[in-house]
Coordinates of C-alpha atoms in Angstrom, one line a residue:
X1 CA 135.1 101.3 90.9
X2 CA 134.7 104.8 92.0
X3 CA 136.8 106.2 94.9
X4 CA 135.0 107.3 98.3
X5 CA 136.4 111.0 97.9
X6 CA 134.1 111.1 94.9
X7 CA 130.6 110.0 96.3
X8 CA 128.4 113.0 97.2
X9 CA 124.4 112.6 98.3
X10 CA 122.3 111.0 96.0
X11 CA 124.9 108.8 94.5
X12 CA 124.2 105.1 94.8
X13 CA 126.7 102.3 95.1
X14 CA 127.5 98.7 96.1
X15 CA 129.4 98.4 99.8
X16 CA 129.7 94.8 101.4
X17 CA 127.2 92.9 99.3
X18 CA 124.3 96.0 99.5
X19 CA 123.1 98.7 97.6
X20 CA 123.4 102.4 99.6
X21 CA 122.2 105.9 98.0
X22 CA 124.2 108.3 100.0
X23 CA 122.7 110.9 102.4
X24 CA 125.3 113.2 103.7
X25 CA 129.1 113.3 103.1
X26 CA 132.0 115.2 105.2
X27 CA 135.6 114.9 104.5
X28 CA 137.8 115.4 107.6
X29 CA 141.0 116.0 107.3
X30 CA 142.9 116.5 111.3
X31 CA 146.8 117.7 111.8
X32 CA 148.9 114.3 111.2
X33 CA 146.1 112.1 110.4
X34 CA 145.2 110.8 106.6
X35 CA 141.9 111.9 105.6
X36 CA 138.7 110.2 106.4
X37 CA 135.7 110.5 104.8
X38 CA 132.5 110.4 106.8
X39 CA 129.2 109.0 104.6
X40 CA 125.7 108.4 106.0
X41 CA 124.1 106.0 103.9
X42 CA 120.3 104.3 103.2
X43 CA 120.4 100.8 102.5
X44 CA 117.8 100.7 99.3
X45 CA 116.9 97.1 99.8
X46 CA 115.2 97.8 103.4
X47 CA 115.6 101.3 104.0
X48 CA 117.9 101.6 107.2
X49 CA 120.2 104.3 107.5
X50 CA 124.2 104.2 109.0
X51 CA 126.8 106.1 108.7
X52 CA 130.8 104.7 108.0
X53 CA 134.2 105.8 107.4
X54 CA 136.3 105.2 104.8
X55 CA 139.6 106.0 104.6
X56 CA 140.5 108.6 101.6
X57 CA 141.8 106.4 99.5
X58 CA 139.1 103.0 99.5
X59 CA 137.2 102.4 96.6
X60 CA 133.4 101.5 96.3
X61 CA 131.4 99.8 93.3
X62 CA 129.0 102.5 91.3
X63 CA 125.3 101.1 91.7
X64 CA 123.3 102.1 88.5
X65 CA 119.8 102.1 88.9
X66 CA 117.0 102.1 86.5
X67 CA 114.2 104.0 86.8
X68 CA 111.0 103.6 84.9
X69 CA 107.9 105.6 85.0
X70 CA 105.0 103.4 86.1
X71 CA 101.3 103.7 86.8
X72 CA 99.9 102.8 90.1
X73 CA 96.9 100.6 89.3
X74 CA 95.8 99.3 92.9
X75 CA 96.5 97.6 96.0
X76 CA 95.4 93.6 96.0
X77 CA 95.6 93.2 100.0
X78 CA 99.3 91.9 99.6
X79 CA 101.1 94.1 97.4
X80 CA 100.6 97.1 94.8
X81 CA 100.6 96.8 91.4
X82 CA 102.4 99.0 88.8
X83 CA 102.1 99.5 85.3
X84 CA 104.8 100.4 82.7
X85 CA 102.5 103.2 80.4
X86 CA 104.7 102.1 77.1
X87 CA 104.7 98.2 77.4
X88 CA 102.2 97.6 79.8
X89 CA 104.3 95.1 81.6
X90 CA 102.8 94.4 85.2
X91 CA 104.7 94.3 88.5
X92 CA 103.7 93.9 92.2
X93 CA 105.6 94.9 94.7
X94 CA 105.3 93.9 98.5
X95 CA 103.2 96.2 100.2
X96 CA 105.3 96.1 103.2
X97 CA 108.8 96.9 101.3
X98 CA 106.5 100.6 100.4
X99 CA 104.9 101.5 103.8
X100 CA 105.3 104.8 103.6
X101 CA 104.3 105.8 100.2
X102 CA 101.3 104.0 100.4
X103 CA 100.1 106.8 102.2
X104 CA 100.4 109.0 99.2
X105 CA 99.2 106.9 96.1
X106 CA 96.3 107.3 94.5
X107 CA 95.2 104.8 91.6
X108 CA 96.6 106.4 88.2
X109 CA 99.4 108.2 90.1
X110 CA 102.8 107.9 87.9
X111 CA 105.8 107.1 90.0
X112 CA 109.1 106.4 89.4
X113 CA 109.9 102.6 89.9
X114 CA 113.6 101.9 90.8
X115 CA 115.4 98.8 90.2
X116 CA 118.7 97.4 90.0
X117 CA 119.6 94.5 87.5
X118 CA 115.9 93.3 87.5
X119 CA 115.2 93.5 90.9
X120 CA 112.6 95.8 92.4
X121 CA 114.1 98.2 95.1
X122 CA 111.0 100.9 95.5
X123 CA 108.9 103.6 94.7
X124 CA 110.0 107.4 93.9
X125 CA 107.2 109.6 94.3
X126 CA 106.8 113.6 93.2
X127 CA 107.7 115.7 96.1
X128 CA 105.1 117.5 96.3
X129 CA 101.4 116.0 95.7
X130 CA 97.7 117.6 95.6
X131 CA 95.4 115.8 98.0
X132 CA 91.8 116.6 98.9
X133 CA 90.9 116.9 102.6
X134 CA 87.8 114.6 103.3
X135 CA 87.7 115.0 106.6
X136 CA 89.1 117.7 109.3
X137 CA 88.3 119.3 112.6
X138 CA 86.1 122.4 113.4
X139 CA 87.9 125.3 113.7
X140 CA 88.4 126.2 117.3
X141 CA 88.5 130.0 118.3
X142 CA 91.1 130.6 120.5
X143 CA 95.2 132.0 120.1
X144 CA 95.4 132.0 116.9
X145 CA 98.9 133.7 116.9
X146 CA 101.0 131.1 117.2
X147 CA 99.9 129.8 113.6
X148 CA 97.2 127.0 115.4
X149 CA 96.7 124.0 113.0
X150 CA 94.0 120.8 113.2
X151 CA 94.1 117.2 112.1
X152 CA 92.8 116.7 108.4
X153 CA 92.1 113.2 106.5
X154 CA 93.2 113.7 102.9
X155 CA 91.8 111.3 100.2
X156 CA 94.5 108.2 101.1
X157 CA 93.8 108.1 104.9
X158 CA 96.8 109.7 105.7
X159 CA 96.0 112.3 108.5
X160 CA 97.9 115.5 108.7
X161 CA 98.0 119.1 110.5
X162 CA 96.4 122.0 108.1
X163 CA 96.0 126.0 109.3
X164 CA 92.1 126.4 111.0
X165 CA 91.4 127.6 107.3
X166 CA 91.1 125.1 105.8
X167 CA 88.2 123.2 105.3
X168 CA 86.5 119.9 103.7
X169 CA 87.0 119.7 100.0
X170 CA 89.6 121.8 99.3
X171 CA 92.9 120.8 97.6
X172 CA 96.2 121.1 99.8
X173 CA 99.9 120.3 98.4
X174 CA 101.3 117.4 100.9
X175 CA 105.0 117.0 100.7
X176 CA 105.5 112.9 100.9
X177 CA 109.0 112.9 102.2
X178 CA 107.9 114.7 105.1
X179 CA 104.3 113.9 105.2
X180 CA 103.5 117.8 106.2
X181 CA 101.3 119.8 104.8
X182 CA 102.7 122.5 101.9
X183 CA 99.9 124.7 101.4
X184 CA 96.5 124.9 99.0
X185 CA 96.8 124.0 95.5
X186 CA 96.6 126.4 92.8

């Protein structure tokens, strides 16, 4: 057990039966009042986000999770399948529990897998991740001073806003919490 004046973002741990990674914490202290502390928290299982208050002196269970580098291998129409590079152990997971990352894996990616005592929570991918643009808009001329952009297709299907340079081909750095684009690849 860990107390709550201890969690800061990033740190996971069990509350009420669920597992939470913490987001943001504040610790508020007013004139007469004990201190509360003020925690917005993602529920790892299905990925909502709500904020609580403790009071300064509760206590939480530490959450440890494993994570293993796996290989994405390919999507069967249900769910994706990952491969552990060292024992080549297989796992699926449910392709609607990784909806968003989807967007950003490519067969042979590595990815972090995350789980807690054997069971599956998600996907970590690398922040940033080169993608080629198969598809984008003509360049229209025009104000060009307020940095225009266009819609691009990248390799996934995912479709994004690039600067009127860029063009079909080319490599761009996509960051996949955000799902914007970074800038070209090196």
């Amino acid at each position: 057990m860990i107390s709550v004046g201890d969690l800061r973002p990033g740190m996971t741990f069990q509350y009420e039966g669920n597992l939470y990674v913490v987001l943001e914490y504040s610790h508020n202290k007013t004139a007469r009042a004990a201190a509360n502390i003020r925690i917005k928290m993602k529920n790892m299982r299905t990925g909502s986000t709500t904020e609580v208050t403790f009071g300064n002196s509760e206590k939480v269970a530490r959450a440890h999770i494993e994570k293993r580098k796996m290989q994405y291998l390919y999507d069967d129409g249900t769910s994706l399948v990952f491969m552990d590079n060292e024992t080549y152990d297989q796992i699926e997971i449910p392709s609607d529990r990784l909806e968003w990352e989807i967007n950003f894996l490519k067969p042979s990616d590595e990815v972090e897998v995350t789980s807690f005592e054997n069971e599956v929570l998600g996907v970590q991918l690398p922040v940033n991740v080169p993608f080629t643009v198969t598809e984008t808009e003509p360049a229209v001329k025009g104000d060009t001073a307020t940095g225009a952009t266009k819609n691009a297709t990248i390799e996934t299907g995912y479709q994004i806003k690039v600067p009127l340079f860029i063009s079909e081909g080319e490599v761009v750095i996509v960051n996949t919490i955000d799902g914007k684009y970074q800038g070209r690849a090196k």
